[in-house]
Amino acid sequence: MSRTIVVIGSINADLVTFTDRVPAGGETIIARDFAILPGGKGANQAVAAARLGGVVEMVGRVGIDPFGQSSRAGLVAAGVGAGQVLETSGVSSGVATILVDDSGENRILVVPGANAHVTLDDVDTGLLDAAALVVLQLEIPIETVYAIIARSRVPVLLNPAPAVALDAAKLRGVAFLVPNQGELALLTGLPTRRMDDVVVAARKLVRQGIGTVITTLGAGGAVLVTATRVAHVEAPMVVAVDSTGAGDAFIGCFAQTLVETGDVDAALVRAVRYASLSVTRAGAQGSYADAAELGRLMSGPDAGG
Ligand code: RIB
């Protein structure tokens, strides 16, 4: 049986400034630190899954520039198959300008660059059909996302991030939808601040044809909703350093655990733990633990749901 996770999505260079506070409009302040780090929701999710031992193939596009070269090298170093990472001439690689403040909260501006050129034709249909799971986000063109959902014969996990309005009819058949509360609100037009509201909103999506909706709640953990049940997993208390890529850590870990074990509940528990650990460290991919570290965490005193 296939173990391959095919991630089709964005590959960015993250230009990260760490600052005590973010400037107001028209204000200039001196920040603390700066780093150029590998990022992009698709690449982050691929790296998280691979670091945990998953078999992962990345499909995406980079520009013909140093960011593209280092992104590809980073994927390969993390154990992600990058044979389907193509180059686009005449545009830059995707770039994200990120401000991280003292509370660990981020503000992100993404220039899609080559990511905006990913199409269904870029995807090897043999690879797609042989996958155990296809993982998508929304930093590539929405028409490409819809086309891949329509074409896929294997389970699809869609992370509807960043938040944009979507056509619910074109999401029908998605096996796993993993929004955060803001994304869930935009998708459903319903309030999502309270847990009860999240469940009601997620049920609306299930009625529209999504198999399982897993809403990430930040420090509140995550809640799974299907046609027949609701399961909430609390997050451990952590000191947040940088929340960048925490949602991607969740999805990479969830995908890897699901494919390896077939156990949705185990995947949910592990993904909450994994994402919580990632916010205690700076950056996205650099904050992702490997399987040994996650194993120690899961068997530690705070283990469990
Ligand atoms: O989810 C975090 C990611 O969003 C960053 O790595 C940045 O590249 C943006 O795509």
Tab-separated table of C-alpha atoms and ligand atoms in Angstrom:
chain	number	residue	atom	x	y	z
A	1	MET	CA	0.000	0.000	0.000
A	2	SER	CA	1.202	3.501	-0.826
A	3	ARG	CA	2.733	5.621	1.928
A	4	THR	CA	3.409	8.590	-0.304
A	5	ILE	CA	2.127	12.011	0.686
A	6	VAL	CA	1.992	14.362	-2.306
A	7	VAL	CA	2.079	18.015	-1.243
A	8	ILE	CA	1.086	20.422	-4.006
A	9	GLY	CA	1.654	23.985	-2.901
A	10	SER	CA	3.798	26.996	-2.227
A	11	ILE	CA	7.537	27.289	-1.744
A	12	ASN	CA	8.722	30.614	-0.299
A	13	ALA	CA	11.763	32.320	1.117
A	14	ASP	CA	10.735	33.837	4.460
A	15	LEU	CA	12.370	37.205	5.190
A	16	VAL	CA	11.803	37.360	8.931
A	17	THR	CA	12.295	40.370	11.177
A	18	PHE	CA	12.101	39.784	14.928
A	19	THR	CA	10.975	42.904	16.779
A	20	ASP	CA	9.806	43.880	20.272
A	21	ARG	CA	6.727	45.399	18.685
A	22	VAL	CA	5.510	46.102	15.159
A	23	PRO	CA	5.631	49.731	13.952
A	24	ALA	CA	2.473	51.797	13.535
A	25	GLY	CA	1.777	53.379	10.130
A	26	GLY	CA	4.436	56.005	9.352
A	27	GLU	CA	6.602	54.904	12.284
A	28	THR	CA	10.200	53.596	12.081
A	29	ILE	CA	11.608	51.473	14.894
A	30	ILE	CA	14.812	49.470	15.386
A	31	ALA	CA	14.164	45.723	15.331
A	32	ARG	CA	16.091	42.964	17.103
A	33	ASP	CA	17.075	40.402	14.492
A	34	PHE	CA	16.653	39.255	10.884
A	35	ALA	CA	16.870	35.914	9.116
A	36	ILE	CA	16.175	34.439	5.673
A	37	LEU	CA	14.490	31.104	6.286
A	38	PRO	CA	12.844	28.414	4.136
A	39	GLY	CA	9.067	28.713	4.101
A	40	GLY	CA	5.850	28.534	2.125
A	41	LYS	CA	2.869	26.637	3.452
A	42	GLY	CA	3.314	23.750	1.030
A	43	ALA	CA	7.038	23.346	1.627
A	44	ASN	CA	6.591	23.682	5.399
A	45	GLN	CA	3.991	20.927	5.464
A	46	ALA	CA	6.130	18.694	3.267
A	47	VAL	CA	9.198	19.191	5.469
A	48	ALA	CA	7.263	18.514	8.687
A	49	ALA	CA	5.888	15.237	7.304
A	50	ALA	CA	9.287	14.147	5.968
A	51	ARG	CA	11.111	15.041	9.189
A	52	LEU	CA	8.750	12.669	11.003
A	53	GLY	CA	9.623	9.832	8.613
A	54	GLY	CA	6.946	10.323	5.974
A	55	VAL	CA	7.512	9.565	2.304
A	56	VAL	CA	6.820	12.965	0.744
A	57	GLU	CA	6.857	14.342	-2.787
A	58	MET	CA	6.586	18.107	-3.301
A	59	VAL	CA	4.963	19.605	-6.401
A	60	GLY	CA	5.450	23.340	-6.906
A	61	ARG	CA	7.353	26.084	-8.676
A	62	VAL	CA	10.258	28.375	-7.877
A	63	GLY	CA	11.891	31.180	-9.845
A	64	ILE	CA	15.325	30.905	-11.444
A	65	ASP	CA	17.025	32.737	-8.597
A	66	PRO	CA	19.048	32.031	-5.433
A	67	PHE	CA	15.885	31.696	-3.291
A	68	GLY	CA	14.600	29.000	-5.620
A	69	GLN	CA	17.897	27.124	-5.500
A	70	SER	CA	18.127	27.207	-1.725
A	71	SER	CA	14.460	26.233	-1.313
A	72	ARG	CA	14.946	23.184	-3.504
A	73	ALA	CA	18.156	22.241	-1.689
A	74	GLY	CA	16.372	22.626	1.659
A	75	LEU	CA	13.566	20.303	0.595
A	76	VAL	CA	16.022	17.664	-0.567
A	77	ALA	CA	18.061	17.983	2.643
A	78	ALA	CA	14.880	17.429	4.654
A	79	GLY	CA	14.189	14.220	2.713
A	80	VAL	CA	11.386	15.592	0.533
A	81	GLY	CA	11.271	14.398	-3.073
A	82	ALA	CA	11.751	17.538	-5.181
A	83	GLY	CA	11.727	16.053	-8.684
A	84	GLN	CA	8.378	17.765	-9.304
A	85	VAL	CA	9.574	21.210	-8.212
A	86	LEU	CA	9.707	23.117	-11.487
A	87	GLU	CA	11.303	26.429	-12.426
A	88	THR	CA	9.476	29.419	-13.911
A	89	SER	CA	11.487	32.041	-15.772
A	90	GLY	CA	10.659	35.729	-15.638
A	91	VAL	CA	9.272	35.745	-12.081
A	92	SER	CA	10.853	35.629	-8.648
A	93	SER	CA	10.502	32.735	-6.271
A	94	GLY	CA	7.736	33.189	-3.713
A	95	VAL	CA	8.757	35.529	-0.909
A	96	ALA	CA	7.124	36.157	2.467
A	97	THR	CA	7.945	39.252	4.498
A	98	ILE	CA	7.286	38.326	8.120
A	99	LEU	CA	7.284	40.417	11.299
A	100	VAL	CA	7.415	38.453	14.559
A	101	ASP	CA	6.783	40.405	17.761
A	102	ASP	CA	7.707	39.659	21.363
A	103	SER	CA	4.537	37.680	21.998
A	104	GLY	CA	5.420	35.318	19.141
A	105	GLU	CA	2.618	36.643	16.968
A	106	ASN	CA	3.378	37.166	13.296
A	107	ARG	CA	2.245	39.373	10.428
A	108	ILE	CA	2.914	37.994	6.950
A	109	LEU	CA	2.891	39.512	3.459
A	110	VAL	CA	3.313	36.979	0.648
A	111	VAL	CA	4.446	37.726	-2.906
A	112	PRO	CA	3.440	34.522	-4.763
A	113	GLY	CA	5.967	34.849	-7.638
A	114	ALA	CA	6.427	31.420	-9.243
A	115	ASN	CA	3.776	29.881	-6.964
A	116	ALA	CA	1.145	31.715	-9.030
A	117	HIS	CA	2.152	29.601	-12.049
A	118	VAL	CA	1.406	26.139	-10.621
A	119	THR	CA	-1.214	24.340	-12.756
A	120	LEU	CA	-2.765	20.878	-12.875
A	121	ASP	CA	-0.462	20.140	-15.829
A	122	ASP	CA	2.510	20.391	-13.452
A	123	VAL	CA	1.248	17.379	-11.547
A	124	ASP	CA	2.371	13.931	-12.685
A	125	THR	CA	-0.931	12.030	-12.769
A	126	GLY	CA	0.868	8.744	-12.044
A	127	LEU	CA	2.231	10.273	-8.837
A	128	LEU	CA	-1.188	11.704	-7.977
A	129	ASP	CA	-2.984	8.397	-8.453
A	130	ALA	CA	-0.381	6.457	-6.470
A	131	ALA	CA	-0.489	8.772	-3.448
A	132	ALA	CA	-1.849	7.769	-0.074
A	133	LEU	CA	-2.847	11.386	0.553
A	134	VAL	CA	-2.750	14.629	-1.439
A	135	VAL	CA	-2.171	17.796	0.612
A	136	LEU	CA	-3.172	21.241	-0.679
A	137	GLN	CA	-3.216	24.837	0.589
A	138	LEU	CA	-4.224	28.146	-1.022
A	139	GLU	CA	-0.925	29.813	-1.927
A	140	ILE	CA	-1.199	28.475	-5.490
A	141	PRO	CA	-3.990	29.507	-7.898
A	142	ILE	CA	-7.438	28.592	-6.631
A	143	GLU	CA	-8.404	27.163	-10.038
A	144	THR	CA	-5.452	24.763	-9.742
A	145	VAL	CA	-6.641	23.694	-6.299
A	146	TYR	CA	-10.177	23.064	-7.573
A	147	ALA	CA	-8.839	21.135	-10.576
A	148	ILE	CA	-6.678	18.890	-8.389
A	149	ILE	CA	-9.597	18.184	-6.030
A	150	ALA	CA	-11.779	17.269	-9.018
A	151	ARG	CA	-9.021	15.086	-10.536
A	152	SER	CA	-7.896	13.261	-7.381
A	153	ARG	CA	-8.849	9.632	-6.900
A	154	VAL	CA	-7.136	9.409	-3.527
A	155	PRO	CA	-8.013	11.239	-0.274
A	156	VAL	CA	-7.355	14.987	-0.308
A	157	LEU	CA	-6.472	17.129	2.705
A	158	LEU	CA	-7.081	20.838	2.086
A	159	ASN	CA	-5.687	23.512	4.385
A	160	PRO	CA	-7.733	26.563	3.274
A	161	ALA	CA	-4.966	29.037	4.117
A	162	PRO	CA	-4.483	31.895	3.690
A	163	ALA	CA	-8.153	32.704	4.187
A	164	VAL	CA	-10.088	33.344	0.988
A	165	ALA	CA	-13.732	32.792	0.089
A	166	LEU	CA	-14.172	29.402	-1.602
A	167	ASP	CA	-16.852	27.732	-3.720
A	168	ALA	CA	-18.222	25.036	-1.401
A	169	ALA	CA	-19.479	22.991	-4.342
A	170	LYS	CA	-15.909	22.599	-5.583
A	171	LEU	CA	-14.729	21.297	-2.203
A	172	ARG	CA	-17.211	18.411	-2.202
A	173	GLY	CA	-15.392	15.128	-1.675
A	174	VAL	CA	-12.429	16.612	0.211
A	175	ALA	CA	-11.608	14.032	2.877
A	176	PHE	CA	-10.024	16.389	5.416
A	177	LEU	CA	-10.472	20.155	5.608
A	178	VAL	CA	-8.160	21.813	8.166
A	179	PRO	CA	-8.952	25.527	8.666
A	180	ASN	CA	-8.209	27.796	11.591
A	181	GLN	CA	-11.072	29.678	13.226
A	182	GLY	CA	-10.786	32.705	10.928
A	183	GLU	CA	-10.707	30.543	7.824
A	184	LEU	CA	-13.708	28.538	9.077
A	185	ALA	CA	-15.648	31.768	9.622
A	186	LEU	CA	-14.886	32.955	6.095
A	187	LEU	CA	-15.800	29.592	4.563
A	188	THR	CA	-19.132	29.321	6.351
A	189	GLY	CA	-20.199	32.908	7.052
A	190	LEU	CA	-20.801	31.812	10.643
A	191	PRO	CA	-19.288	32.903	13.986
A	192	THR	CA	-16.411	30.715	15.158
A	193	ARG	CA	-15.091	32.357	18.316
A	194	ARG	CA	-16.629	29.875	20.761
A	195	MET	CA	-16.199	26.108	20.648
A	196	ASP	CA	-19.966	25.583	20.152
A	197	ASP	CA	-19.856	27.935	17.182
A	198	VAL	CA	-16.889	26.104	15.675
A	199	VAL	CA	-18.757	22.812	15.849
A	200	VAL	CA	-21.879	24.297	14.235
A	201	ALA	CA	-19.809	25.873	11.447
A	202	ALA	CA	-17.807	22.695	10.841
A	203	ARG	CA	-21.024	20.658	10.671
A	204	LYS	CA	-22.246	22.976	7.919
A	205	LEU	CA	-19.185	22.034	5.843
A	206	VAL	CA	-19.676	18.340	6.572
A	207	ARG	CA	-23.263	18.646	5.308
A	208	GLN	CA	-21.868	20.255	2.146
A	209	GLY	CA	-19.770	17.174	1.413
A	210	ILE	CA	-16.516	17.416	3.397
A	211	GLY	CA	-15.610	14.163	5.177
A	212	THR	CA	-13.861	15.498	8.292
A	213	VAL	CA	-13.332	19.104	9.372
A	214	ILE	CA	-10.484	19.714	11.810
A	215	THR	CA	-10.368	23.281	13.102
A	216	THR	CA	-7.123	24.417	14.684
A	217	LEU	CA	-7.680	26.642	17.721
A	218	GLY	CA	-4.158	27.911	18.427
A	219	ALA	CA	-3.512	27.601	22.164
A	220	GLY	CA	-6.915	25.881	22.416
A	221	GLY	CA	-5.738	22.794	20.477
A	222	ALA	CA	-7.946	21.434	17.706
A	223	VAL	CA	-11.441	20.063	17.253
A	224	LEU	CA	-12.476	17.335	14.828
A	225	VAL	CA	-16.021	17.208	13.451
A	226	THR	CA	-17.516	14.477	11.261
A	227	ALA	CA	-21.109	13.557	10.474
A	228	THR	CA	-21.223	11.395	13.574
A	229	ARG	CA	-18.844	12.797	16.184
A	230	VAL	CA	-16.892	15.652	17.722
A	231	ALA	CA	-13.449	15.268	19.346
A	232	HIS	CA	-11.508	18.076	21.023
A	233	VAL	CA	-7.782	17.794	21.810
A	234	GLU	CA	-6.358	20.426	24.169
A	235	ALA	CA	-2.913	21.907	23.561
A	236	PRO	CA	-0.233	21.887	26.264
A	237	MET	CA	0.733	25.261	27.769
A	238	VAL	CA	3.875	26.587	26.068
A	239	VAL	CA	5.817	29.840	25.965
A	240	ALA	CA	5.360	31.145	22.414
A	241	VAL	CA	8.446	32.428	20.604
A	242	ASP	CA	7.199	32.379	16.994
A	243	SER	CA	3.899	30.999	15.743
A	244	THR	CA	5.019	31.071	12.075
A	245	GLY	CA	4.354	27.717	10.443
A	246	ALA	CA	2.574	26.178	13.457
A	247	GLY	CA	-0.473	25.372	11.330
A	248	ASP	CA	1.834	23.789	8.759
A	249	ALA	CA	3.509	21.713	11.487
A	250	PHE	CA	0.053	20.495	12.503
A	251	ILE	CA	-0.837	19.460	8.968
A	252	GLY	CA	2.498	17.804	8.188
A	253	CYS	CA	2.329	15.765	11.376
A	254	PHE	CA	-1.352	14.926	10.948
A	255	ALA	CA	-0.760	13.758	7.369
A	256	GLN	CA	2.295	11.670	8.262
A	257	THR	CA	0.627	9.997	11.249
A	258	LEU	CA	-2.602	9.357	9.371
A	259	VAL	CA	-0.809	7.741	6.448
A	260	GLU	CA	1.429	5.624	8.688
A	261	THR	CA	-1.267	4.476	11.144
A	262	GLY	CA	-4.673	5.086	9.576
A	263	ASP	CA	-5.681	6.363	13.032
A	264	VAL	CA	-7.331	9.804	12.780
A	265	ASP	CA	-7.503	10.310	16.550
A	266	ALA	CA	-3.839	9.455	17.082
A	267	ALA	CA	-2.965	11.810	14.252
A	268	LEU	CA	-4.979	14.596	15.886
A	269	VAL	CA	-3.278	14.180	19.273
A	270	ARG	CA	0.214	14.047	17.774
A	271	ALA	CA	-0.430	17.019	15.499
A	272	VAL	CA	-1.565	19.225	18.399
A	273	ARG	CA	1.599	18.307	20.321
A	274	TYR	CA	3.843	18.833	17.325
A	275	ALA	CA	2.394	22.256	16.472
A	276	SER	CA	2.641	23.375	20.123
A	277	LEU	CA	6.312	22.457	20.205
A	278	SER	CA	6.950	24.363	16.979
A	279	VAL	CA	5.788	27.690	18.444
A	280	THR	CA	8.474	27.491	21.141
A	281	ARG	CA	11.176	27.979	18.471
A	282	ALA	CA	11.877	30.612	15.833
A	283	GLY	CA	10.989	30.120	12.172
A	284	ALA	CA	8.821	27.559	10.431
A	285	GLN	CA	10.786	24.563	9.114
A	286	GLY	CA	13.633	25.126	11.579
A	287	SER	CA	11.167	24.733	14.451
A	288	TYR	CA	9.964	21.269	13.425
A	289	ALA	CA	11.019	18.333	15.575
A	290	ASP	CA	12.036	14.950	14.195
A	291	ALA	CA	10.353	11.642	15.005
A	292	ALA	CA	12.655	10.896	17.953
A	293	GLU	CA	11.915	14.208	19.662
A	294	LEU	CA	8.184	13.906	19.053
A	295	GLY	CA	8.315	10.351	20.418
A	296	ARG	CA	9.935	11.597	23.652
A	297	LEU	CA	7.317	14.336	23.927
A	298	MET	CA	4.452	11.907	23.400
A	299	SER	CA	5.723	9.571	26.105
A	300	GLY	CA	6.497	12.398	28.549
A	301	PRO	CA	4.461	13.509	31.574
A	302	ASP	CA	2.141	15.740	29.517
A	303	ALA	CA	1.365	13.047	26.953
A	304	GLY	CA	-2.217	12.281	26.044
A	305	GLY	CA	-5.164	14.156	24.670
B	1	RIB	O1	2.310	29.259	7.204
B	1	RIB	C1	3.518	29.967	7.312
B	1	RIB	C2	4.024	30.331	5.961
B	1	RIB	O2	3.130	31.252	5.373
B	1	RIB	C3	5.361	31.022	5.952
B	1	RIB	O3	6.435	30.124	5.891
B	1	RIB	C4	5.263	31.955	4.754
B	1	RIB	O4	6.073	31.580	3.698
B	1	RIB	C5	3.795	31.940	4.358
B	1	RIB	O5	3.597	31.215	3.227
